[in-house]
Amino acid sequence: MTKRQKIFNLALMITVFGLLTYLSVSLSHFENKKIEIISLDGNLHLSKEQYFEFANLLDRNNYSNLTTQSIKDRIRKHPYVERADVRYDGNGKVSIKVSEKIFESILLFGDNQYLLTEELQILPMLPKTKKIDYPIISNPALENLKTLRYMNKNNDLVIASKIISAVKLINPELYDGFSTVDLQNGGDIILYFSFFDYPVIIGRGSEIRRTIYFNNLWTYLKGKEINNFMNYVDLRYGGHVYLGIQETSKEGNKQS
């Protein structure tokens, strides 16, 4: 190694050591700033106070014992939070920006309700959760359920999620009235919408294709009087669509 290389390496070592020392002192000084105010935004489904209660941040008397990292760790543990960005703004103020997980549906299992994310993670339905006007998935073929678990290997929930995504993609108007995907514990899948009273039976197999068939049919039927006389739509049989029509006669109501 030449003399010039030795001098260069020594200078580089001194520079790196100085930089590390500076960062260590700066971060230590930064973290020792006294925290007096904490703000939070980005929340949609829960209030700021509910997040603070979960993270034990309601009592300002305890703020002096906190660091930005400890605040971040507490907020990130909340089941609704995907990401939390925490920064010190100066003058004793800390800002929290939360990014909540994206909910796709409400799962009914037993007597309980859960939230299902777009990644098929099961979350607890916490009290006072707001803005949860999502389609419901009922009667899935499940033996047990644990919150925070990902269910992307459960066939029933995967199918239900694909149906919901398909309706949302192909017809946002129809999606706005999407009420329920009834999986019937592994039986024929039935869809319900708030626009009309009759069920839409799509069965099992080719669920997305049959859902698209129904969207095309509904585009034609919406707003027509025939909706008032229909008992069901059945798409289970080889590309055919069967309509259950209630007929009115002098003898009373009949179905065909």
mmCIF file of N, CA and C in Angstrom, residues 42-157:
data_model
loop_
_atom_site.group_PDB
_atom_site.id
_atom_site.type_symbol
_atom_site.label_atom_id
_atom_site.label_comp_id
_atom_site.label_asym_id
_atom_site.label_seq_id
_atom_site.Cartn_x
_atom_site.Cartn_y
_atom_site.Cartn_z
ATOM 1 N N GLY A 42 -54.565 11.324 9.135
ATOM 2 C CA GLY A 42 -54.590 10.170 8.243
ATOM 3 C C GLY A 42 -55.591 9.117 8.667
ATOM 4 N N ASN A 43 -56.189 9.306 9.827
ATOM 5 C CA ASN A 43 -57.157 8.329 10.345
ATOM 6 C C ASN A 43 -58.508 8.496 9.665
ATOM 7 N N LEU A 44 -59.126 7.376 9.331
ATOM 8 C CA LEU A 44 -60.425 7.378 8.677
ATOM 9 C C LEU A 44 -61.457 6.601 9.482
ATOM 10 N N HIS A 45 -61.072 5.429 9.963
ATOM 11 C CA HIS A 45 -62.043 4.520 10.578
ATOM 12 C C HIS A 45 -62.158 4.679 12.094
ATOM 13 N N LEU A 46 -61.189 5.295 12.716
ATOM 14 C CA LEU A 46 -61.231 5.540 14.152
ATOM 15 C C LEU A 46 -60.819 6.977 14.426
ATOM 16 N N SER A 47 -61.249 7.499 15.575
ATOM 17 C CA SER A 47 -60.885 8.864 15.942
ATOM 18 C C SER A 47 -59.447 8.909 16.467
ATOM 19 N N LYS A 48 -58.921 10.102 16.515
ATOM 20 C CA LYS A 48 -57.586 10.315 17.080
ATOM 21 C C LYS A 48 -57.539 9.817 18.518
ATOM 22 N N GLU A 49 -58.588 10.089 19.279
ATOM 23 C CA GLU A 49 -58.621 9.695 20.687
ATOM 24 C C GLU A 49 -58.593 8.180 20.849
ATOM 25 N N GLN A 50 -59.241 7.456 19.937
ATOM 26 C CA GLN A 50 -59.241 5.994 20.026
ATOM 27 C C GLN A 50 -57.853 5.424 19.755
ATOM 28 N N TYR A 51 -57.148 6.003 18.785
ATOM 29 C CA TYR A 51 -55.767 5.565 18.553
ATOM 30 C C TYR A 51 -54.881 5.901 19.750
ATOM 31 N N PHE A 52 -55.079 7.084 20.324
ATOM 32 C CA PHE A 52 -54.267 7.482 21.473
ATOM 33 C C PHE A 52 -54.564 6.600 22.687
ATOM 34 N N GLU A 53 -55.826 6.229 22.843
ATOM 35 C CA GLU A 53 -56.171 5.355 23.965
ATOM 36 C C GLU A 53 -55.486 3.998 23.822
ATOM 37 N N PHE A 54 -55.493 3.457 22.606
ATOM 38 C CA PHE A 54 -54.836 2.174 22.364
ATOM 39 C C PHE A 54 -53.340 2.268 22.661
ATOM 40 N N ALA A 55 -52.710 3.381 22.255
ATOM 41 C CA ALA A 55 -51.261 3.551 22.401
ATOM 42 C C ALA A 55 -50.871 4.148 23.743
ATOM 43 N N ASN A 56 -51.841 4.340 24.624
ATOM 44 C CA ASN A 56 -51.596 4.927 25.936
ATOM 45 C C ASN A 56 -50.930 6.299 25.806
ATOM 46 N N LEU A 57 -51.544 7.141 24.963
ATOM 47 C CA LEU A 57 -51.010 8.478 24.719
ATOM 48 C C LEU A 57 -51.981 9.585 25.140
ATOM 49 N N LEU A 58 -52.989 9.238 25.897
ATOM 50 C CA LEU A 58 -53.978 10.237 26.288
ATOM 51 C C LEU A 58 -53.476 11.159 27.400
ATOM 52 N N ASP A 59 -52.633 10.641 28.275
ATOM 53 C CA ASP A 59 -52.163 11.416 29.429
ATOM 54 C C ASP A 59 -50.893 12.182 29.061
ATOM 55 N N ARG A 60 -50.999 13.476 28.954
ATOM 56 C CA ARG A 60 -49.855 14.303 28.577
ATOM 57 C C ARG A 60 -48.767 14.310 29.639
ATOM 58 N N ASN A 61 -49.116 13.962 30.854
ATOM 59 C CA ASN A 61 -48.118 13.937 31.920
ATOM 60 C C ASN A 61 -47.049 12.877 31.674
ATOM 61 N N ASN A 62 -47.366 11.903 30.804
ATOM 62 C CA ASN A 62 -46.407 10.832 30.520
ATOM 63 C C ASN A 62 -45.562 11.110 29.277
ATOM 64 N N TYR A 63 -45.810 12.231 28.609
ATOM 65 C CA TYR A 63 -45.111 12.508 27.356
ATOM 66 C C TYR A 63 -43.608 12.679 27.567
ATOM 67 N N SER A 64 -43.205 13.145 28.733
ATOM 68 C CA SER A 64 -41.780 13.402 28.967
ATOM 69 C C SER A 64 -40.959 12.125 28.920
ATOM 70 N N ASN A 65 -41.606 10.977 29.075
ATOM 71 C CA ASN A 65 -40.894 9.697 29.059
ATOM 72 C C ASN A 65 -40.854 9.062 27.674
ATOM 73 N N LEU A 66 -41.424 9.757 26.672
ATOM 74 C CA LEU A 66 -41.557 9.169 25.339
ATOM 75 C C LEU A 66 -40.460 9.639 24.394
ATOM 76 N N THR A 67 -40.208 8.819 23.382
ATOM 77 C CA THR A 67 -39.381 9.202 22.243
ATOM 78 C C THR A 67 -40.223 9.005 20.987
ATOM 79 N N THR A 68 -39.762 9.557 19.875
ATOM 80 C CA THR A 68 -40.511 9.361 18.633
ATOM 81 C C THR A 68 -40.584 7.879 18.266
ATOM 82 N N GLN A 69 -39.533 7.133 18.560
ATOM 83 C CA GLN A 69 -39.527 5.706 18.236
ATOM 84 C C GLN A 69 -40.521 4.940 19.091
ATOM 85 N N SER A 70 -40.601 5.265 20.376
ATOM 86 C CA SER A 70 -41.556 4.559 21.242
ATOM 87 C C SER A 70 -42.989 4.884 20.849
ATOM 88 N N ILE A 71 -43.238 6.129 20.417
ATOM 89 C CA ILE A 71 -44.573 6.501 19.939
ATOM 90 C C ILE A 71 -44.914 5.704 18.686
ATOM 91 N N LYS A 72 -43.968 5.629 17.770
ATOM 92 C CA LYS A 72 -44.184 4.882 16.525
ATOM 93 C C LYS A 72 -44.465 3.416 16.803
ATOM 94 N N ASP A 73 -43.700 2.830 17.708
ATOM 95 C CA ASP A 73 -43.896 1.416 18.045
ATOM 96 C C ASP A 73 -45.290 1.161 18.605
ATOM 97 N N ARG A 74 -45.781 2.064 19.424
ATOM 98 C CA ARG A 74 -47.107 1.888 20.015
ATOM 99 C C ARG A 74 -48.219 1.991 18.972
ATOM 100 N N ILE A 75 -48.129 2.993 18.100
ATOM 101 C CA ILE A 75 -49.164 3.193 17.086
ATOM 102 C C ILE A 75 -49.169 2.050 16.070
ATOM 103 N N ARG A 76 -47.998 1.562 15.695
ATOM 104 C CA ARG A 76 -47.907 0.513 14.677
ATOM 105 C C ARG A 76 -48.508 -0.804 15.155
ATOM 106 N N LYS A 77 -48.647 -0.978 16.451
ATOM 107 C CA LYS A 77 -49.223 -2.215 16.981
ATOM 108 C C LYS A 77 -50.742 -2.263 16.818
ATOM 109 N N HIS A 78 -51.338 -1.133 16.468
ATOM 110 C CA HIS A 78 -52.797 -1.125 16.306
ATOM 111 C C HIS A 78 -53.173 -1.971 15.094
ATOM 112 N N PRO A 79 -54.199 -2.834 15.214
ATOM 113 C CA PRO A 79 -54.546 -3.736 14.106
ATOM 114 C C PRO A 79 -55.007 -3.036 12.840
ATOM 115 N N TYR A 80 -55.480 -1.796 12.929
ATOM 116 C CA TYR A 80 -55.929 -1.073 11.741
ATOM 117 C C TYR A 80 -54.799 -0.371 11.000
ATOM 118 N N VAL A 81 -53.625 -0.248 11.612
ATOM 119 C CA VAL A 81 -52.553 0.580 11.061
ATOM 120 C C VAL A 81 -51.619 -0.241 10.182
ATOM 121 N N GLU A 82 -51.448 0.214 8.947
ATOM 122 C CA GLU A 82 -50.484 -0.391 8.023
ATOM 123 C C GLU A 82 -49.101 0.235 8.197
ATOM 124 N N ARG A 83 -49.089 1.562 8.368
ATOM 125 C CA ARG A 83 -47.822 2.270 8.505
ATOM 126 C C ARG A 83 -48.030 3.516 9.359
ATOM 127 N N ALA A 84 -47.007 3.881 10.124
ATOM 128 C CA ALA A 84 -47.063 5.097 10.934
ATOM 129 C C ALA A 84 -45.761 5.871 10.749
ATOM 130 N N ASP A 85 -45.883 7.127 10.345
ATOM 131 C CA ASP A 85 -44.722 8.012 10.215
ATOM 132 C C ASP A 85 -44.774 9.024 11.359
ATOM 133 N N VAL A 86 -43.712 9.069 12.156
ATOM 134 C CA VAL A 86 -43.664 9.938 13.335
ATOM 135 C C VAL A 86 -42.463 10.863 13.207
ATOM 136 N N ARG A 87 -42.675 12.151 13.455
ATOM 137 C CA ARG A 87 -41.566 13.099 13.365
ATOM 138 C C ARG A 87 -41.678 14.156 14.463
ATOM 139 N N TYR A 88 -40.527 14.661 14.852
ATOM 140 C CA TYR A 88 -40.472 15.748 15.825
ATOM 141 C C TYR A 88 -40.430 17.066 15.072
ATOM 142 N N ASP A 89 -41.414 17.942 15.314
ATOM 143 C CA ASP A 89 -41.541 19.191 14.569
ATOM 144 C C ASP A 89 -40.865 20.372 15.256
ATOM 145 N N GLY A 90 -40.356 20.137 16.456
ATOM 146 C CA GLY A 90 -39.771 21.243 17.210
ATOM 147 C C GLY A 90 -40.766 21.827 18.187
ATOM 148 N N ASN A 91 -40.243 22.580 19.161
ATOM 149 C CA ASN A 91 -41.075 23.246 20.167
ATOM 150 C C ASN A 91 -41.969 22.258 20.924
ATOM 151 N N GLY A 92 -41.455 21.034 21.105
ATOM 152 C CA GLY A 92 -42.178 20.060 21.916
ATOM 153 C C GLY A 92 -43.311 19.346 21.204
ATOM 154 N N LYS A 93 -43.421 19.506 19.889
ATOM 155 C CA LYS A 93 -44.534 18.906 19.149
ATOM 156 C C LYS A 93 -44.079 17.728 18.300
ATOM 157 N N VAL A 94 -44.862 16.637 18.362
ATOM 158 C CA VAL A 94 -44.641 15.449 17.544
ATOM 159 C C VAL A 94 -45.868 15.222 16.663
ATOM 160 N N SER A 95 -45.634 14.922 15.382
ATOM 161 C CA SER A 95 -46.728 14.653 14.441
ATOM 162 C C SER A 95 -46.712 13.180 14.044
ATOM 163 N N ILE A 96 -47.908 12.583 14.023
ATOM 164 C CA ILE A 96 -48.072 11.195 13.593
ATOM 165 C C ILE A 96 -48.948 11.183 12.349
ATOM 166 N N LYS A 97 -48.476 10.502 11.315
ATOM 167 C CA LYS A 97 -49.263 10.294 10.099
ATOM 168 C C LYS A 97 -49.495 8.797 9.951
ATOM 169 N N VAL A 98 -50.762 8.356 10.091
ATOM 170 C CA VAL A 98 -51.063 6.937 9.992
ATOM 171 C C VAL A 98 -51.629 6.621 8.610
ATOM 172 N N SER A 99 -51.285 5.444 8.120
ATOM 173 C CA SER A 99 -51.895 4.890 6.909
ATOM 174 C C SER A 99 -52.627 3.622 7.332
ATOM 175 N N GLU A 100 -53.946 3.658 7.253
ATOM 176 C CA GLU A 100 -54.737 2.516 7.688
ATOM 177 C C GLU A 100 -54.764 1.428 6.615
ATOM 178 N N LYS A 101 -54.969 0.204 7.057
ATOM 179 C CA LYS A 101 -55.119 -0.905 6.120
ATOM 180 C C LYS A 101 -56.386 -0.702 5.300
ATOM 181 N N ILE A 102 -56.398 -1.239 4.094
ATOM 182 C CA ILE A 102 -57.535 -1.059 3.197
ATOM 183 C C ILE A 102 -58.532 -2.185 3.428
ATOM 184 N N PHE A 103 -59.709 -1.825 3.926
ATOM 185 C CA PHE A 103 -60.756 -2.810 4.175
ATOM 186 C C PHE A 103 -61.503 -3.107 2.885
ATOM 187 N N GLU A 104 -61.926 -4.365 2.738
ATOM 188 C CA GLU A 104 -62.660 -4.752 1.536
ATOM 189 C C GLU A 104 -64.069 -5.239 1.854
ATOM 190 N N SER A 105 -64.236 -5.888 3.010
ATOM 191 C CA SER A 105 -65.539 -6.460 3.328
ATOM 192 C C SER A 105 -65.669 -6.660 4.827
ATOM 193 N N ILE A 106 -66.887 -7.000 5.237
ATOM 194 C CA ILE A 106 -67.178 -7.369 6.622
ATOM 195 C C ILE A 106 -67.475 -8.861 6.645
ATOM 196 N N LEU A 107 -66.786 -9.577 7.496
ATOM 197 C CA LEU A 107 -66.945 -11.028 7.582
ATOM 198 C C LEU A 107 -67.794 -11.377 8.791
ATOM 199 N N LEU A 108 -68.858 -12.147 8.552
ATOM 200 C CA LEU A 108 -69.675 -12.663 9.642
ATOM 201 C C LEU A 108 -69.274 -14.110 9.905
ATOM 202 N N PHE A 109 -68.908 -14.391 11.149
ATOM 203 C CA PHE A 109 -68.535 -15.754 11.528
ATOM 204 C C PHE A 109 -69.060 -16.009 12.926
ATOM 205 N N GLY A 110 -69.967 -16.967 13.034
ATOM 206 C CA GLY A 110 -70.636 -17.171 14.313
ATOM 207 C C GLY A 110 -71.475 -15.960 14.654
ATOM 208 N N ASP A 111 -71.330 -15.477 15.872
ATOM 209 C CA ASP A 111 -72.072 -14.292 16.310
ATOM 210 C C ASP A 111 -71.225 -13.025 16.225
ATOM 211 N N ASN A 112 -70.090 -13.104 15.573
ATOM 212 C CA ASN A 112 -69.153 -11.974 15.574
ATOM 213 C C ASN A 112 -68.948 -11.402 14.177
ATOM 214 N N GLN A 113 -68.555 -10.137 14.151
ATOM 215 C CA GLN A 113 -68.217 -9.453 12.910
ATOM 216 C C GLN A 113 -66.726 -9.131 12.894
ATOM 217 N N TYR A 114 -66.141 -9.279 11.717
ATOM 218 C CA TYR A 114 -64.727 -8.972 11.540
ATOM 219 C C TYR A 114 -64.572 -8.135 10.275
ATOM 220 N N LEU A 115 -63.448 -7.452 10.182
ATOM 221 C CA LEU A 115 -63.092 -6.741 8.959
ATOM 222 C C LEU A 115 -62.111 -7.587 8.170
ATOM 223 N N LEU A 116 -62.293 -7.620 6.863
ATOM 224 C CA LEU A 116 -61.395 -8.359 5.985
ATOM 225 C C LEU A 116 -60.723 -7.359 5.055
ATOM 226 N N THR A 117 -59.396 -7.342 5.051
ATOM 227 C CA THR A 117 -58.669 -6.394 4.219
ATOM 228 C C THR A 117 -58.565 -6.915 2.791
ATOM 229 N N GLU A 118 -58.081 -6.063 1.903
ATOM 230 C CA GLU A 118 -57.896 -6.476 0.520
ATOM 231 C C GLU A 118 -56.829 -7.563 0.384
ATOM 232 N N GLU A 119 -55.991 -7.722 1.398
ATOM 233 C CA GLU A 119 -54.997 -8.794 1.411
ATOM 234 C C GLU A 119 -55.494 -10.011 2.183
ATOM 235 N N LEU A 120 -56.782 -10.025 2.498
ATOM 236 C CA LEU A 120 -57.444 -11.130 3.202
ATOM 237 C C LEU A 120 -56.886 -11.342 4.608
ATOM 238 N N GLN A 121 -56.535 -10.259 5.265
ATOM 239 C CA GLN A 121 -56.185 -10.341 6.675
ATOM 240 C C GLN A 121 -57.440 -10.073 7.506
ATOM 241 N N ILE A 122 -57.667 -10.894 8.511
ATOM 242 C CA ILE A 122 -58.841 -10.740 9.368
ATOM 243 C C ILE A 122 -58.504 -9.819 10.531
ATOM 244 N N LEU A 123 -59.282 -8.763 10.687
ATOM 245 C CA LEU A 123 -59.085 -7.800 11.757
ATOM 246 C C LEU A 123 -60.300 -7.784 12.678
ATOM 247 N N PRO A 124 -60.102 -7.490 13.942
ATOM 248 C CA PRO A 124 -61.258 -7.366 14.839
ATOM 249 C C PRO A 124 -62.084 -6.140 14.465
ATOM 250 N N MET A 125 -63.380 -6.237 14.644
ATOM 251 C CA MET A 125 -64.250 -5.076 14.446
ATOM 252 C C MET A 125 -64.302 -4.325 15.776
ATOM 253 N N LEU A 126 -63.576 -3.234 15.860
ATOM 254 C CA LEU A 126 -63.491 -2.493 17.113
ATOM 255 C C LEU A 126 -64.704 -1.590 17.302
ATOM 256 N N PRO A 127 -65.108 -1.351 18.544
ATOM 257 C CA PRO A 127 -66.247 -0.460 18.799
ATOM 258 C C PRO A 127 -66.017 0.926 18.209
ATOM 259 N N LYS A 128 -67.090 1.521 17.736
ATOM 260 C CA LYS A 128 -67.102 2.885 17.205
ATOM 261 C C LYS A 128 -66.294 3.029 15.918
ATOM 262 N N THR A 129 -66.084 1.909 15.205
ATOM 263 C CA THR A 129 -65.421 1.998 13.906
ATOM 264 C C THR A 129 -66.342 2.710 12.924
ATOM 265 N N LYS A 130 -65.798 3.673 12.194
ATOM 266 C CA LYS A 130 -66.596 4.502 11.289
ATOM 267 C C LYS A 130 -66.354 4.116 9.837
ATOM 268 N N LYS A 131 -67.308 4.505 8.997
ATOM 269 C CA LYS A 131 -67.184 4.374 7.537
ATOM 270 C C LYS A 131 -66.854 2.940 7.127
ATOM 271 N N ILE A 132 -67.743 2.030 7.464
ATOM 272 C CA ILE A 132 -67.524 0.623 7.134
ATOM 273 C C ILE A 132 -68.684 0.099 6.278
ATOM 274 N N ASP A 133 -69.038 0.875 5.270
ATOM 275 C CA ASP A 133 -70.101 0.467 4.355
ATOM 276 C C ASP A 133 -69.512 -0.444 3.283
ATOM 277 N N TYR A 134 -69.179 -1.655 3.706
ATOM 278 C CA TYR A 134 -68.568 -2.621 2.805
ATOM 279 C C TYR A 134 -69.498 -3.822 2.631
ATOM 280 N N PRO A 135 -69.369 -4.561 1.520
ATOM 281 C CA PRO A 135 -70.163 -5.782 1.351
ATOM 282 C C PRO A 135 -69.872 -6.777 2.472
ATOM 283 N N ILE A 136 -70.883 -7.557 2.800
ATOM 284 C CA ILE A 136 -70.775 -8.554 3.859
ATOM 285 C C ILE A 136 -70.507 -9.930 3.251
ATOM 286 N N ILE A 137 -69.608 -10.675 3.871
ATOM 287 C CA ILE A 137 -69.383 -12.073 3.528
ATOM 288 C C ILE A 137 -69.936 -12.916 4.663
ATOM 289 N N SER A 138 -70.890 -13.789 4.360
ATOM 290 C CA SER A 138 -71.518 -14.595 5.406
ATOM 291 C C SER A 138 -71.387 -16.082 5.110
ATOM 292 N N ASN A 139 -71.469 -16.872 6.153
ATOM 293 C CA ASN A 139 -71.480 -18.336 6.091
ATOM 294 C C ASN A 139 -70.304 -18.931 5.314
ATOM 295 N N PRO A 140 -69.073 -18.507 5.613
ATOM 296 C CA PRO A 140 -67.926 -19.130 4.944
ATOM 297 C C PRO A 140 -67.661 -20.521 5.518
ATOM 298 N N ALA A 141 -67.039 -21.361 4.725
ATOM 299 C CA ALA A 141 -66.662 -22.695 5.201
ATOM 300 C C ALA A 141 -65.360 -22.560 5.982
ATOM 301 N N LEU A 142 -65.480 -22.303 7.276
ATOM 302 C CA LEU A 142 -64.333 -22.119 8.157
ATOM 303 C C LEU A 142 -64.516 -22.962 9.409
ATOM 304 N N GLU A 143 -63.446 -23.594 9.844
ATOM 305 C CA GLU A 143 -63.511 -24.357 11.091
ATOM 306 C C GLU A 143 -63.187 -23.469 12.279
ATOM 307 N N ASN A 144 -62.256 -22.576 12.106
ATOM 308 C CA ASN A 144 -61.899 -21.641 13.173
ATOM 309 C C ASN A 144 -61.377 -20.360 12.556
ATOM 310 N N LEU A 145 -61.243 -19.365 13.387
ATOM 311 C CA LEU A 145 -60.836 -18.050 12.892
ATOM 312 C C LEU A 145 -59.997 -17.363 13.958
ATOM 313 N N LYS A 146 -58.887 -16.766 13.514
ATOM 314 C CA LYS A 146 -58.039 -15.995 14.407
ATOM 315 C C LYS A 146 -57.778 -14.626 13.779
ATOM 316 N N THR A 147 -57.946 -13.592 14.577
ATOM 317 C CA THR A 147 -57.699 -12.248 14.060
ATOM 318 C C THR A 147 -56.223 -12.063 13.739
ATOM 319 N N LEU A 148 -55.973 -11.178 12.786
ATOM 320 C CA LEU A 148 -54.651 -10.819 12.258
ATOM 321 C C LEU A 148 -54.053 -11.901 11.361
ATOM 322 N N ARG A 149 -54.761 -13.020 11.198
ATOM 323 C CA ARG A 149 -54.272 -14.071 10.306
ATOM 324 C C ARG A 149 -54.670 -13.755 8.866
ATOM 325 N N TYR A 150 -53.806 -14.100 7.920
ATOM 326 C CA TYR A 150 -54.113 -13.942 6.499
ATOM 327 C C TYR A 150 -54.810 -15.211 6.004
ATOM 328 N N MET A 151 -55.926 -15.024 5.278
ATOM 329 C CA MET A 151 -56.773 -16.146 4.869
ATOM 330 C C MET A 151 -56.722 -16.381 3.361
ATOM 331 N N ASN A 152 -55.574 -16.085 2.749
ATOM 332 C CA ASN A 152 -55.493 -16.231 1.290
ATOM 333 C C ASN A 152 -55.375 -17.671 0.820
ATOM 334 N N LYS A 153 -55.445 -18.616 1.745
ATOM 335 C CA LYS A 153 -55.488 -20.028 1.366
ATOM 336 C C LYS A 153 -56.859 -20.643 1.610
ATOM 337 N N ASN A 154 -57.798 -19.814 2.091
ATOM 338 C CA ASN A 154 -59.160 -20.302 2.288
ATOM 339 C C ASN A 154 -59.959 -20.074 1.007
ATOM 340 N N ASN A 155 -60.398 -21.130 0.376
ATOM 341 C CA ASN A 155 -61.042 -21.048 -0.928
ATOM 342 C C ASN A 155 -62.296 -20.174 -0.898
ATOM 343 N N ASP A 156 -63.128 -20.336 0.132
ATOM 344 C CA ASP A 156 -64.371 -19.568 0.212
ATOM 345 C C ASP A 156 -64.104 -18.066 0.249
ATOM 346 N N LEU A 157 -63.176 -17.644 1.097
ATOM 347 C CA LEU A 157 -62.908 -16.212 1.242
ATOM 348 C C LEU A 157 -62.203 -15.651 0.012
#
